[in-house]
Amino acid sequence: MAALTSTVVPLTGGTFAFTAAAAGGDTCQTGAGVLLVVKNGDASEHTVTLVTPGTVNGLAIADREVTVAAGAQVGIPVNDDYRDPSTGRASLTYDAVTSVEVAVIRGLA
């Protein structure tokens, strides 16, 4: 599992780089203004899962699954609902990583 680094985008705008999604999953920062950008260069759609830690009345909270169409790019907000209290980071998994690239960006407030 790789720890993705967030790129802070200044108010004047900026660039960010993608990295290959890790087959074993990734982790990333959480919080207001944090966005996971997923680029799917594959010919098939892929699903990104954001693990939702915690329970309500002893019942697990369902994980968030986001489908990224073939050739598409999707932004997924990663707020503190996905923050694992033991690591302080969100856990991300992928149904497959063929031609899938990710970036984590955060805007300055």
PDB file of C-alpha atoms in Angstrom:
ATOM      1  CA  MET A   1       0.000   0.000   0.000  1.00  0.00           C
ATOM      2  CA  ALA A   2       1.528   3.305  -1.099  1.00  0.00           C
ATOM      3  CA  ALA A   3       1.129   6.589   0.776  1.00  0.00           C
ATOM      4  CA  LEU A   4       0.107   9.195  -1.786  1.00  0.00           C
ATOM      5  CA  THR A   5       1.458  12.709  -1.258  1.00  0.00           C
ATOM      6  CA  SER A   6      -0.939  15.647  -1.563  1.00  0.00           C
ATOM      7  CA  THR A   7      -0.110  18.505  -3.897  1.00  0.00           C
ATOM      8  CA  VAL A   8      -1.181  21.890  -2.569  1.00  0.00           C
ATOM      9  CA  VAL A   9      -2.632  24.011  -5.347  1.00  0.00           C
ATOM     10  CA  PRO A  10      -2.237  27.753  -4.695  1.00  0.00           C
ATOM     11  CA  LEU A  11      -5.016  30.253  -5.291  1.00  0.00           C
ATOM     12  CA  THR A  12      -3.264  31.318  -8.507  1.00  0.00           C
ATOM     13  CA  GLY A  13      -3.556  27.760  -9.874  1.00  0.00           C
ATOM     14  CA  GLY A  14      -0.942  25.107 -10.359  1.00  0.00           C
ATOM     15  CA  THR A  15      -0.059  21.753 -11.804  1.00  0.00           C
ATOM     16  CA  PHE A  16       0.020  18.311 -10.285  1.00  0.00           C
ATOM     17  CA  ALA A  17       1.401  14.944 -11.331  1.00  0.00           C
ATOM     18  CA  PHE A  18      -0.255  11.561 -11.501  1.00  0.00           C
ATOM     19  CA  THR A  19       1.260   8.348 -10.172  1.00  0.00           C
ATOM     20  CA  ALA A  20       0.327   4.753 -10.938  1.00  0.00           C
ATOM     21  CA  ALA A  21      -2.316   3.299  -8.644  1.00  0.00           C
ATOM     22  CA  ALA A  22      -0.812   0.585  -6.422  1.00  0.00           C
ATOM     23  CA  ALA A  23      -2.137  -2.954  -6.849  1.00  0.00           C
ATOM     24  CA  GLY A  24      -2.335  -3.346  -3.072  1.00  0.00           C
ATOM     25  CA  GLY A  25      -4.160  -0.033  -2.647  1.00  0.00           C
ATOM     26  CA  ASP A  26      -3.078   3.415  -1.516  1.00  0.00           C
ATOM     27  CA  THR A  27      -3.595   5.792   1.384  1.00  0.00           C
ATOM     28  CA  CYS A  28      -4.054   9.545   1.283  1.00  0.00           C
ATOM     29  CA  GLN A  29      -4.675  12.623   3.374  1.00  0.00           C
ATOM     30  CA  THR A  30      -8.257  13.497   4.274  1.00  0.00           C
ATOM     31  CA  GLY A  31      -9.996  16.778   5.014  1.00  0.00           C
ATOM     32  CA  ALA A  32     -11.891  19.705   3.578  1.00  0.00           C
ATOM     33  CA  GLY A  33     -10.700  20.517   0.080  1.00  0.00           C
ATOM     34  CA  VAL A  34      -8.846  17.215  -0.462  1.00  0.00           C
ATOM     35  CA  LEU A  35      -9.603  15.666  -3.845  1.00  0.00           C
ATOM     36  CA  LEU A  36      -8.506  12.294  -5.207  1.00  0.00           C
ATOM     37  CA  VAL A  37      -8.217  12.561  -8.992  1.00  0.00           C
ATOM     38  CA  VAL A  38      -8.393   9.234 -10.816  1.00  0.00           C
ATOM     39  CA  LYS A  39      -7.432   8.898 -14.476  1.00  0.00           C
ATOM     40  CA  ASN A  40      -8.464   5.671 -16.175  1.00  0.00           C
ATOM     41  CA  GLY A  41      -6.504   5.121 -19.390  1.00  0.00           C
ATOM     42  CA  ASP A  42      -7.754   1.550 -19.732  1.00  0.00           C
ATOM     43  CA  ALA A  43     -10.343   0.282 -22.219  1.00  0.00           C
ATOM     44  CA  SER A  44     -12.467  -0.997 -19.300  1.00  0.00           C
ATOM     45  CA  GLU A  45     -14.133   0.859 -16.451  1.00  0.00           C
ATOM     46  CA  HIS A  46     -12.607   0.521 -12.997  1.00  0.00           C
ATOM     47  CA  THR A  47     -13.939   0.923  -9.473  1.00  0.00           C
ATOM     48  CA  VAL A  48     -12.192   2.886  -6.736  1.00  0.00           C
ATOM     49  CA  THR A  49     -13.246   2.088  -3.165  1.00  0.00           C
ATOM     50  CA  LEU A  50     -12.783   4.516  -0.293  1.00  0.00           C
ATOM     51  CA  VAL A  51     -12.881   2.532   2.935  1.00  0.00           C
ATOM     52  CA  THR A  52     -15.252   4.021   5.512  1.00  0.00           C
ATOM     53  CA  PRO A  53     -13.977   3.206   8.987  1.00  0.00           C
ATOM     54  CA  GLY A  54     -16.386   3.201  11.871  1.00  0.00           C
ATOM     55  CA  THR A  55     -19.786   1.923  12.829  1.00  0.00           C
ATOM     56  CA  VAL A  56     -23.230   3.221  13.725  1.00  0.00           C
ATOM     57  CA  ASN A  57     -24.958   1.281  16.494  1.00  0.00           C
ATOM     58  CA  GLY A  58     -22.535  -1.585  15.924  1.00  0.00           C
ATOM     59  CA  LEU A  59     -23.200  -1.752  12.177  1.00  0.00           C
ATOM     60  CA  ALA A  60     -20.407  -1.115   9.687  1.00  0.00           C
ATOM     61  CA  ILE A  61     -20.764   1.957   7.484  1.00  0.00           C
ATOM     62  CA  ALA A  62     -20.704   0.990   3.810  1.00  0.00           C
ATOM     63  CA  ASP A  63     -17.581   1.856   1.837  1.00  0.00           C
ATOM     64  CA  ARG A  64     -17.868   4.389  -1.008  1.00  0.00           C
ATOM     65  CA  GLU A  65     -17.415   2.876  -4.470  1.00  0.00           C
ATOM     66  CA  VAL A  66     -16.840   5.171  -7.445  1.00  0.00           C
ATOM     67  CA  THR A  67     -16.838   3.854 -10.991  1.00  0.00           C
ATOM     68  CA  VAL A  68     -14.432   5.510 -13.417  1.00  0.00           C
ATOM     69  CA  ALA A  69     -15.406   4.943 -17.038  1.00  0.00           C
ATOM     70  CA  ALA A  70     -12.848   3.853 -19.620  1.00  0.00           C
ATOM     71  CA  GLY A  71     -10.795   6.840 -20.736  1.00  0.00           C
ATOM     72  CA  ALA A  72     -12.343   9.104 -18.079  1.00  0.00           C
ATOM     73  CA  GLN A  73     -10.942  11.239 -15.299  1.00  0.00           C
ATOM     74  CA  VAL A  74     -12.898  11.659 -12.039  1.00  0.00           C
ATOM     75  CA  GLY A  75     -12.428  13.803  -8.929  1.00  0.00           C
ATOM     76  CA  ILE A  76     -13.503  12.269  -5.617  1.00  0.00           C
ATOM     77  CA  PRO A  77     -13.705  14.371  -2.426  1.00  0.00           C
ATOM     78  CA  VAL A  78     -11.875  12.690   0.472  1.00  0.00           C
ATOM     79  CA  ASN A  79     -13.329  14.318   3.575  1.00  0.00           C
ATOM     80  CA  ASP A  80     -12.666  13.246   7.149  1.00  0.00           C
ATOM     81  CA  ASP A  81     -15.447  10.607   7.007  1.00  0.00           C
ATOM     82  CA  TYR A  82     -12.798   8.364   5.412  1.00  0.00           C
ATOM     83  CA  ARG A  83     -10.054   9.099   7.993  1.00  0.00           C
ATOM     84  CA  ASP A  84      -8.902   5.937   9.736  1.00  0.00           C
ATOM     85  CA  PRO A  85      -8.333   6.872  13.388  1.00  0.00           C
ATOM     86  CA  SER A  86      -5.368   4.483  13.652  1.00  0.00           C
ATOM     87  CA  THR A  87      -3.457   5.938  10.676  1.00  0.00           C
ATOM     88  CA  GLY A  88      -4.983   9.391  10.172  1.00  0.00           C
ATOM     89  CA  ARG A  89      -5.326   8.615   6.450  1.00  0.00           C
ATOM     90  CA  ALA A  90      -7.932   7.266   4.029  1.00  0.00           C
ATOM     91  CA  SER A  91      -7.502   3.772   2.585  1.00  0.00           C
ATOM     92  CA  LEU A  92      -8.133   3.332  -1.138  1.00  0.00           C
ATOM     93  CA  THR A  93      -8.494   0.122  -3.124  1.00  0.00           C
ATOM     94  CA  TYR A  94      -8.999  -0.559  -6.826  1.00  0.00           C
ATOM     95  CA  ASP A  95     -10.684  -3.436  -8.645  1.00  0.00           C
ATOM     96  CA  ALA A  96      -7.701  -3.357 -11.049  1.00  0.00           C
ATOM     97  CA  VAL A  97      -4.877  -0.909 -11.690  1.00  0.00           C
ATOM     98  CA  THR A  98      -4.206  -1.404 -15.395  1.00  0.00           C
ATOM     99  CA  SER A  99      -3.636   2.099 -16.823  1.00  0.00           C
ATOM    100  CA  VAL A 100      -5.073   3.725 -13.675  1.00  0.00           C
ATOM    101  CA  GLU A 101      -3.272   6.802 -12.351  1.00  0.00           C
ATOM    102  CA  VAL A 102      -4.075   8.867  -9.277  1.00  0.00           C
ATOM    103  CA  ALA A 103      -3.231  12.222  -7.747  1.00  0.00           C
ATOM    104  CA  VAL A 104      -4.256  13.879  -4.495  1.00  0.00           C
ATOM    105  CA  ILE A 105      -4.683  17.627  -4.559  1.00  0.00           C
ATOM    106  CA  ARG A 106      -5.669  20.136  -1.916  1.00  0.00           C
ATOM    107  CA  GLY A 107      -6.545  23.762  -2.477  1.00  0.00           C
ATOM    108  CA  LEU A 108      -5.372  26.532  -0.245  1.00  0.00           C
ATOM    109  CA  ALA A 109      -8.173  27.908   1.893  1.00  0.00           C
TER     110      ALA A 109
END
